[in-house]
């Protein structure tokens, strides 16, 4: 009951005009940041951290938190309408969001994205209120062997993300992992695979590769198709139908649960949980062959997962002082600037501050829903902009996004190089998502493996000796078998549909 009283006191503070204003400002800035490819919440929070330092501590943290979860909302906009993920966690949203936009259902997809994001965000904040101490304690039981097993589990997603050819999917995954090896070694700190080229010693930037494979490649595809509008056929209602909302209720809950529980683990970012949620939804669907062609559930699940992950990350941050993602690490610096130390002592010494920030997250998520649903029609108007105008604008944003991460023209060149590769991959039907997945997981897999070997003095059997890691590995093996069976079933249905179409013709 004491928790309820503290939360109500927090709400009383959160709805004051000053706090409502900074929450709305943070949500708007976050949404805008999410829409722009390459900028991201980490950069935005870093840029605005000095500005918030002159505010009151409560208002400063409310604004920074709003930027973070607002960016999780905004990343889906260009992913759905232009096939350009604003955030890495929005890559799975492209898989079905963009095909929906091409069918004239871009508005419905954006509406479902906003609703799923809101629902999962609220789920995450409720979990933050109710289960923070218990769940944070469970997260501490994860050591290097458990993280290594978790990365193996995530890698099994390549089977279902490979499309029609497992061989192509695994080859692309291997290519992505190889790219992740370029740069400084995690244990030695020495450059590797740089071939004496100083620019390669820092490795390839993830944002540059994402921008190239999706944004620039999409522009090249548009030029090749001689598009007149940004998205052909992007008409129809800008709001989802009741049937769409009903169809996406269960995927939203499942995606939210996946994102929330995995979001408690430091290092398990929204980029990973959104892929896992998408894969889970594809497995439980009665029509998995529709995924990748415009299944609206394929939008709801990853969007719910990435927003639940962002909310769940506040649990270890508030309870233990452990940031589970780069944006939260910057937010931790914000706490330090104000002389606040996240952890159990924070709840004891500054209870009103903590519960006001938590209450503001409820308010901020509601603001995002209220702001984003009416804006859906504005975003859909983008689809009617002549492609001759939109393509140069997209390329300009891509250049700025790639350059802004490390202020390097090398990253811009990498983005355009992967844009060319992405166009070739699309032309010859090589799946790019396994490449992105393995590039993201590669450093995490390597780091957890090295730590596991140090911990066990080189005995890899430790992964099988620890109960949690063993269960995760068994789950990975089961998931691999299910994925293979599902892949065969999907290919069989596709062949039957093609045969039926040929017979009708």
XYZ file of C-alpha atoms in Angstrom:
505
model
C 0.000 0.000 0.000
C 2.945 2.284 0.713
C 4.031 1.893 -2.917
C 0.578 2.992 -4.075
C 0.703 6.065 -1.878
C 4.147 6.970 -3.199
C 2.989 6.469 -6.798
C -0.057 8.708 -6.225
C 2.207 11.354 -4.725
C 4.410 10.990 -7.800
C 1.396 11.509 -10.074
C 0.483 14.650 -8.161
C 3.924 16.036 -8.969
C 4.058 14.668 -12.544
C 0.896 16.502 -13.630
C 2.104 19.935 -12.556
C 2.325 22.313 -15.549
C 6.144 22.455 -15.477
C 6.574 18.673 -15.426
C 3.885 18.143 -18.069
C 5.660 20.638 -20.321
C 9.091 18.973 -20.073
C 7.505 15.512 -20.517
C 5.750 16.686 -23.699
C 8.924 18.358 -24.957
C 10.981 15.230 -24.335
C 8.384 13.044 -26.072
C 8.291 15.330 -29.116
C 12.068 15.547 -29.390
C 12.330 11.787 -28.964
C 9.772 11.145 -31.698
C 11.598 13.469 -34.062
C 14.922 11.809 -33.208
C 13.421 8.392 -33.868
C 12.177 9.452 -37.290
C 15.605 10.696 -38.391
C 17.811 7.764 -39.482
C 21.135 7.565 -37.681
C 20.676 10.120 -34.900
C 19.236 7.879 -32.189
C 18.350 8.484 -28.524
C 21.955 8.125 -27.335
C 23.152 11.040 -29.448
C 20.084 13.151 -28.624
C 20.418 12.610 -24.869
C 24.140 13.378 -25.052
C 23.485 16.620 -26.949
C 20.737 17.789 -24.596
C 22.376 16.654 -21.346
C 24.090 20.045 -20.777
C 20.771 21.806 -21.428
C 18.919 19.741 -18.814
C 21.717 20.300 -16.302
C 20.326 23.790 -15.626
C 16.853 22.379 -14.854
C 15.565 20.986 -11.607
C 16.688 17.318 -11.221
C 13.155 15.953 -11.577
C 12.402 17.947 -14.731
C 15.784 17.161 -16.282
C 15.431 13.393 -15.832
C 11.775 13.468 -16.983
C 12.837 15.180 -20.206
C 15.750 12.806 -20.861
C 13.573 9.773 -20.178
C 10.928 11.171 -22.544
C 13.515 11.492 -25.308
C 14.490 7.855 -24.791
C 11.077 6.218 -24.993
C 9.863 8.811 -27.512
C 12.618 7.691 -29.891
C 11.329 4.130 -29.568
C 7.984 5.392 -30.913
C 9.403 7.496 -33.730
C 11.703 4.854 -35.208
C 8.801 3.015 -36.811
C 7.519 5.923 -38.919
C 10.070 5.890 -41.712
C 10.465 2.120 -41.320
C 6.833 1.665 -42.347
C 6.478 4.420 -44.931
C 9.904 4.470 -46.556
C 11.540 1.161 -45.528
C 14.110 3.203 -43.619
C 14.445 2.173 -39.951
C 14.927 5.244 -37.770
C 16.343 2.958 -35.072
C 18.077 -0.413 -35.298
C 15.225 -1.881 -33.251
C 12.857 -0.828 -36.081
C 14.507 -3.138 -38.628
C 11.964 -5.963 -38.009
C 9.154 -3.413 -38.430
C 10.344 -2.809 -42.010
C 9.729 -6.437 -42.920
C 5.935 -6.101 -42.816
C 5.378 -2.381 -42.272
C 6.687 -1.339 -45.672
C 4.746 -4.008 -47.610
C 1.624 -2.781 -45.779
C 2.372 0.781 -46.894
C 2.773 -0.388 -50.490
C -0.685 -1.974 -50.225
C -2.188 1.333 -49.097
C -2.268 0.420 -45.395
C 0.570 2.627 -44.195
C -1.748 4.629 -41.945
C -3.168 1.493 -40.353
C 0.346 0.172 -39.752
C 1.392 3.461 -38.134
C -1.721 3.411 -35.953
C -1.065 -0.159 -34.820
C 2.549 0.782 -34.153
C 1.461 3.672 -31.903
C -1.132 1.580 -30.057
C 1.233 -1.384 -29.552
C 3.988 0.941 -28.405
C 1.668 2.627 -25.911
C 0.294 -0.647 -24.532
C 3.742 -2.216 -24.153
C 5.188 0.975 -22.688
C 2.465 1.009 -20.027
C 3.060 -2.715 -19.375
C 6.726 -1.970 -18.839
C 6.058 0.881 -16.433
C 3.565 -1.254 -14.468
C 6.304 -3.876 -14.198
C 8.683 -1.170 -13.037
C 6.254 -0.242 -10.260
C 5.337 -3.758 -9.142
C 8.302 -6.024 -9.736
C 11.472 -3.903 -9.751
C 13.219 -5.420 -6.688
C 12.422 -9.064 -7.511
C 13.144 -8.932 -11.242
C 16.331 -6.921 -10.813
C 17.567 -9.572 -8.375
C 16.880 -12.324 -10.947
C 18.750 -10.395 -13.618
C 21.848 -10.420 -11.418
C 21.971 -14.231 -11.682
C 22.984 -13.898 -15.316
C 26.722 -14.264 -15.713
C 28.909 -14.600 -18.848
C 27.880 -18.239 -19.517
C 24.191 -17.257 -19.460
C 24.785 -14.329 -21.814
C 26.753 -16.583 -24.169
C 23.860 -19.068 -24.211
C 21.400 -16.212 -24.763
C 23.381 -15.022 -27.793
C 23.316 -18.578 -29.197
C 19.545 -18.558 -28.715
C 19.252 -15.259 -30.578
C 21.365 -16.577 -33.456
C 18.801 -19.322 -34.132
C 16.576 -16.563 -35.517
C 18.617 -16.716 -38.719
C 16.636 -19.773 -39.786
C 13.302 -17.953 -39.840
C 14.794 -14.698 -41.151
C 16.552 -16.331 -44.098
C 13.556 -16.293 -46.414
C 13.480 -18.935 -49.114
C 17.110 -20.066 -48.876
C 18.768 -21.198 -45.649
C 22.148 -21.310 -47.380
C 21.899 -17.670 -48.403
C 20.711 -16.747 -44.910
C 23.632 -18.456 -43.182
C 26.136 -17.002 -45.651
C 24.774 -13.517 -45.011
C 24.935 -14.174 -41.282
C 28.557 -15.234 -41.602
C 29.270 -12.080 -43.591
C 27.680 -9.953 -40.877
C 29.670 -11.667 -38.128
C 32.890 -11.210 -40.121
C 32.181 -7.485 -40.435
C 31.729 -7.284 -36.648
C 35.263 -8.633 -36.136
C 36.875 -5.631 -37.830
C 38.299 -3.159 -35.322
C 39.667 -3.430 -31.803
C 39.587 -6.881 -30.215
C 37.541 -6.969 -26.986
C 40.223 -8.801 -25.004
C 43.480 -7.577 -26.558
C 42.444 -4.026 -27.418
C 44.552 -4.369 -30.573
C 43.325 -3.632 -34.116
C 42.459 -6.664 -36.231
C 41.508 -7.130 -39.860
C 42.448 -3.507 -40.510
C 45.118 -4.434 -43.117
C 47.184 -1.439 -42.081
C 44.358 0.999 -42.879
C 43.893 3.360 -39.897
C 40.254 4.043 -40.776
C 39.409 0.370 -40.250
C 40.946 0.227 -36.768
C 37.719 1.602 -35.302
C 35.599 -0.997 -37.069
C 32.428 -0.485 -39.073
C 29.737 1.621 -37.462
C 26.421 -0.182 -37.073
C 24.343 2.864 -37.984
C 26.240 3.372 -41.251
C 25.602 -0.213 -42.323
C 21.915 -0.003 -41.392
C 21.485 3.279 -43.286
C 23.205 1.817 -46.331
C 21.387 -1.524 -46.434
C 17.953 -0.021 -45.944
C 17.784 3.710 -46.646
C 20.237 4.187 -49.516
C 19.394 0.809 -51.032
C 15.720 1.820 -50.974
C 16.530 5.004 -52.897
C 18.437 2.980 -55.480
C 15.514 0.572 -55.769
C 13.146 3.513 -56.258
C 15.316 4.943 -59.011
C 15.476 1.538 -60.666
C 11.684 1.200 -60.492
C 11.239 4.807 -61.740
C 8.808 5.549 -58.935
C 6.524 8.526 -59.230
C 5.497 8.678 -55.556
C 7.362 7.630 -52.449
C 5.168 4.595 -51.938
C 2.986 3.322 -54.729
C -0.636 2.873 -53.705
C -0.287 4.407 -50.233
C -3.933 5.321 -49.825
C -6.811 4.287 -47.601
C -7.711 4.921 -43.981
C -5.047 6.422 -41.766
C -6.382 4.527 -38.738
C -6.420 0.767 -38.092
C -9.749 -1.041 -38.269
C -11.317 -2.822 -35.293
C -10.307 -6.103 -36.895
C -6.674 -4.939 -37.102
C -6.691 -3.906 -33.448
C -8.262 -7.214 -32.404
C -5.794 -9.184 -34.513
C -2.849 -7.367 -32.920
C -3.952 -7.616 -29.270
C -2.232 -10.942 -28.564
C 0.939 -10.092 -30.560
C 1.216 -6.851 -28.591
C 1.010 -8.705 -25.282
C 3.492 -11.369 -26.374
C 5.908 -8.806 -27.783
C 5.581 -6.705 -24.646
C 6.370 -9.663 -22.388
C 9.394 -10.675 -24.479
C 10.692 -7.121 -24.501
C 10.062 -6.557 -20.809
C 11.695 -9.660 -19.359
C 14.693 -9.637 -21.702
C 14.990 -5.872 -21.257
C 15.934 -6.479 -17.639
C 19.230 -7.991 -18.750
C 22.089 -5.513 -19.239
C 23.264 -5.669 -22.855
C 20.028 -7.179 -24.179
C 18.955 -4.173 -26.214
C 15.726 -3.428 -28.042
C 17.528 -4.356 -31.273
C 17.656 -7.954 -30.010
C 14.252 -8.178 -28.329
C 12.409 -6.794 -31.366
C 13.929 -9.534 -33.541
C 13.004 -12.172 -30.952
C 9.428 -10.897 -30.684
C 9.024 -10.864 -34.469
C 10.350 -14.410 -34.711
C 8.057 -15.609 -31.911
C 5.042 -14.099 -33.626
C 5.944 -15.755 -36.892
C 6.187 -19.114 -35.127
C 2.850 -18.936 -33.332
C 0.984 -17.555 -36.359
C -1.385 -19.808 -38.278
C -0.226 -18.108 -41.480
C 3.551 -17.640 -41.210
C 3.840 -17.385 -44.987
C 2.172 -13.955 -44.802
C 5.022 -12.513 -42.759
C 7.288 -10.375 -44.888
C 4.387 -9.648 -47.245
C 2.330 -7.318 -45.057
C 1.197 -9.118 -41.872
C 0.095 -6.392 -39.468
C 1.033 -8.638 -36.510
C 4.608 -8.308 -37.763
C 4.391 -4.599 -36.939
C 2.697 -4.916 -33.541
C 5.032 -7.506 -31.991
C 8.453 -5.851 -32.569
C 7.102 -2.371 -31.782
C 5.666 -3.652 -28.510
C 8.943 -5.389 -27.708
C 11.212 -2.401 -28.255
C 9.021 -0.092 -26.146
C 8.679 -2.624 -23.344
C 12.452 -3.062 -23.413
C 13.010 0.669 -23.009
C 10.694 0.732 -19.975
C 12.174 -2.424 -18.443
C 15.675 -0.954 -18.660
C 14.747 1.544 -15.943
C 14.361 -1.299 -13.411
C 18.063 -2.229 -13.085
C 18.938 1.460 -13.491
C 16.766 2.652 -10.603
C 17.168 -0.402 -8.370
C 20.837 -1.255 -8.915
C 22.413 1.631 -10.785
C 23.093 -0.658 -13.777
C 22.338 0.826 -17.230
C 21.127 -1.857 -19.636
C 21.660 0.189 -22.824
C 23.780 3.111 -24.112
C 20.960 5.690 -23.743
C 20.466 4.650 -20.126
C 24.207 4.925 -19.544
C 23.980 8.583 -20.614
C 20.931 8.951 -18.372
C 23.008 7.551 -15.502
C 25.479 10.366 -16.139
C 22.539 12.754 -15.796
C 21.809 11.324 -12.357
C 25.432 11.854 -11.369
C 25.351 15.475 -12.564
C 22.488 16.092 -10.137
C 24.335 14.335 -7.326
C 21.953 11.362 -7.309
C 23.141 7.758 -7.061
C 20.727 5.187 -8.555
C 20.221 2.098 -6.416
C 18.300 1.057 -3.291
C 19.528 4.171 -1.462
C 17.853 6.359 -4.096
C 14.432 4.976 -3.143
C 15.136 5.674 0.528
C 16.703 9.120 0.232
C 14.719 10.585 -2.696
C 11.407 8.678 -2.862
C 9.350 11.578 -4.241
C 11.871 12.144 -7.055
C 11.859 8.457 -8.050
C 8.091 8.074 -8.037
C 7.547 11.369 -9.849
C 9.824 10.189 -12.668
C 8.024 6.822 -12.777
C 4.605 8.526 -12.814
C 5.799 10.825 -15.598
C 6.492 7.755 -17.722
C 2.795 6.844 -17.570
C 1.955 10.417 -18.545
C 4.623 10.518 -21.269
C 3.417 7.293 -22.910
C -0.152 8.640 -22.946
C 1.136 11.882 -24.494
C 2.923 9.940 -27.213
C -0.260 8.080 -28.123
C -2.303 11.292 -28.178
C 0.346 13.063 -30.261
C 1.142 10.256 -32.672
C -2.318 9.032 -33.664
C -3.445 12.439 -35.010
C -0.069 12.812 -36.731
C -0.534 9.560 -38.665
C -2.253 11.378 -41.545
C 0.641 13.859 -41.663
C 3.187 11.081 -42.009
C 1.049 9.342 -44.635
C 1.183 12.577 -46.673
C 4.879 11.782 -47.140
C 3.843 8.972 -49.430
C 2.413 11.452 -51.890
C 5.596 13.505 -52.219
C 7.113 13.092 -55.711
C 9.994 10.672 -55.568
C 12.231 13.092 -57.445
C 11.976 15.395 -54.428
C 11.984 12.750 -51.693
C 14.995 10.762 -52.923
C 17.512 13.640 -52.579
C 16.052 14.516 -49.152
C 16.459 10.911 -48.004
C 20.039 10.820 -49.271
C 20.782 14.092 -47.462
C 19.370 12.712 -44.192
C 21.321 9.492 -44.685
C 24.550 11.441 -45.170
C 23.909 13.542 -42.060
C 22.902 10.479 -40.030
C 25.959 8.455 -41.023
C 28.330 11.376 -40.435
C 26.864 12.484 -37.093
C 27.606 9.256 -35.214
C 31.410 9.585 -35.255
C 31.858 12.766 -37.331
C 33.605 10.678 -39.965
C 33.370 10.837 -43.746
C 34.544 7.223 -43.729
C 31.196 6.241 -42.197
C 29.405 8.124 -44.983
C 31.420 6.195 -47.565
C 30.590 2.929 -45.768
C 26.879 3.809 -45.836
C 26.914 4.421 -49.588
C 29.000 1.292 -50.219
C 26.496 -0.831 -48.311
C 23.723 0.981 -50.143
C 25.118 -0.463 -53.365
C 25.480 -3.877 -51.761
C 21.942 -3.664 -50.397
C 20.605 -2.938 -53.877
C 22.441 -5.981 -55.251
C 21.210 -8.145 -52.374
C 17.636 -7.077 -53.129
C 18.045 -7.657 -56.856
C 19.367 -11.194 -56.406
C 17.160 -11.970 -53.377
C 19.786 -12.336 -50.695
C 18.281 -11.633 -47.234
C 19.922 -8.698 -45.442
C 18.310 -9.191 -42.010
C 20.585 -12.135 -41.028
C 23.566 -9.895 -41.850
C 22.243 -7.165 -39.532
C 21.376 -9.650 -36.779
C 24.826 -11.260 -36.737
C 26.571 -7.901 -36.946
C 24.679 -6.808 -33.816
C 25.194 -10.078 -31.947
C 28.796 -10.669 -33.018
C 30.539 -8.432 -30.436
C 28.168 -9.563 -27.664
C 28.750 -13.226 -28.502
C 32.519 -12.804 -28.615
C 32.708 -10.789 -25.412
C 30.533 -13.211 -23.434
C 32.526 -16.191 -24.784
C 35.847 -14.638 -23.756
C 34.522 -13.825 -20.284
C 33.163 -17.364 -19.960
C 36.531 -18.865 -20.877
C 38.340 -16.627 -18.383
C 35.795 -17.506 -15.702
C 36.176 -21.285 -16.287
C 39.924 -21.339 -17.082
C 39.190 -22.402 -20.640
C 36.580 -25.078 -19.889
C 33.630 -24.551 -22.261
C 31.656 -27.211 -20.341
C 30.743 -24.558 -17.778
C 27.915 -23.495 -20.087
C 26.383 -26.964 -19.679
C 27.024 -27.138 -15.943
C 25.102 -23.997 -14.976
C 21.315 -24.588 -14.869
C 20.179 -21.322 -16.467
C 22.631 -21.465 -19.379
C 21.818 -25.147 -19.954
C 18.084 -24.400 -20.119
C 18.736 -21.567 -22.579
C 20.861 -23.841 -24.808
C 18.160 -26.517 -24.768
C 15.637 -23.845 -25.697
C 17.944 -22.773 -28.543
C 18.123 -26.341 -29.847
C 14.333 -26.710 -29.648
C 13.853 -23.342 -31.337
C 16.192 -24.372 -34.144
C 14.190 -27.541 -34.798
C 10.897 -25.644 -34.716
C 12.313 -22.981 -37.047
C 13.482 -25.602 -39.545
C 10.078 -27.319 -39.485
C 8.277 -23.997 -39.844
C 10.559 -22.973 -42.685
C 9.755 -26.175 -44.571
C 6.021 -25.697 -43.931
C 6.149 -22.115 -45.159
C 8.017 -23.068 -48.321
C 5.503 -25.836 -48.967
C 2.598 -23.367 -48.682
C 4.324 -20.921 -50.998
C 4.856 -23.649 -53.603
C 1.201 -24.703 -53.303
C 0.038 -21.097 -53.760
C 2.224 -20.709 -56.836
C 0.950 -23.998 -58.237
C -2.661 -22.977 -57.593
C -2.042 -19.635 -59.306
C -0.516 -21.392 -62.310
C -3.489 -23.784 -62.518
C -5.961 -20.877 -62.386
C -4.039 -19.045 -65.106
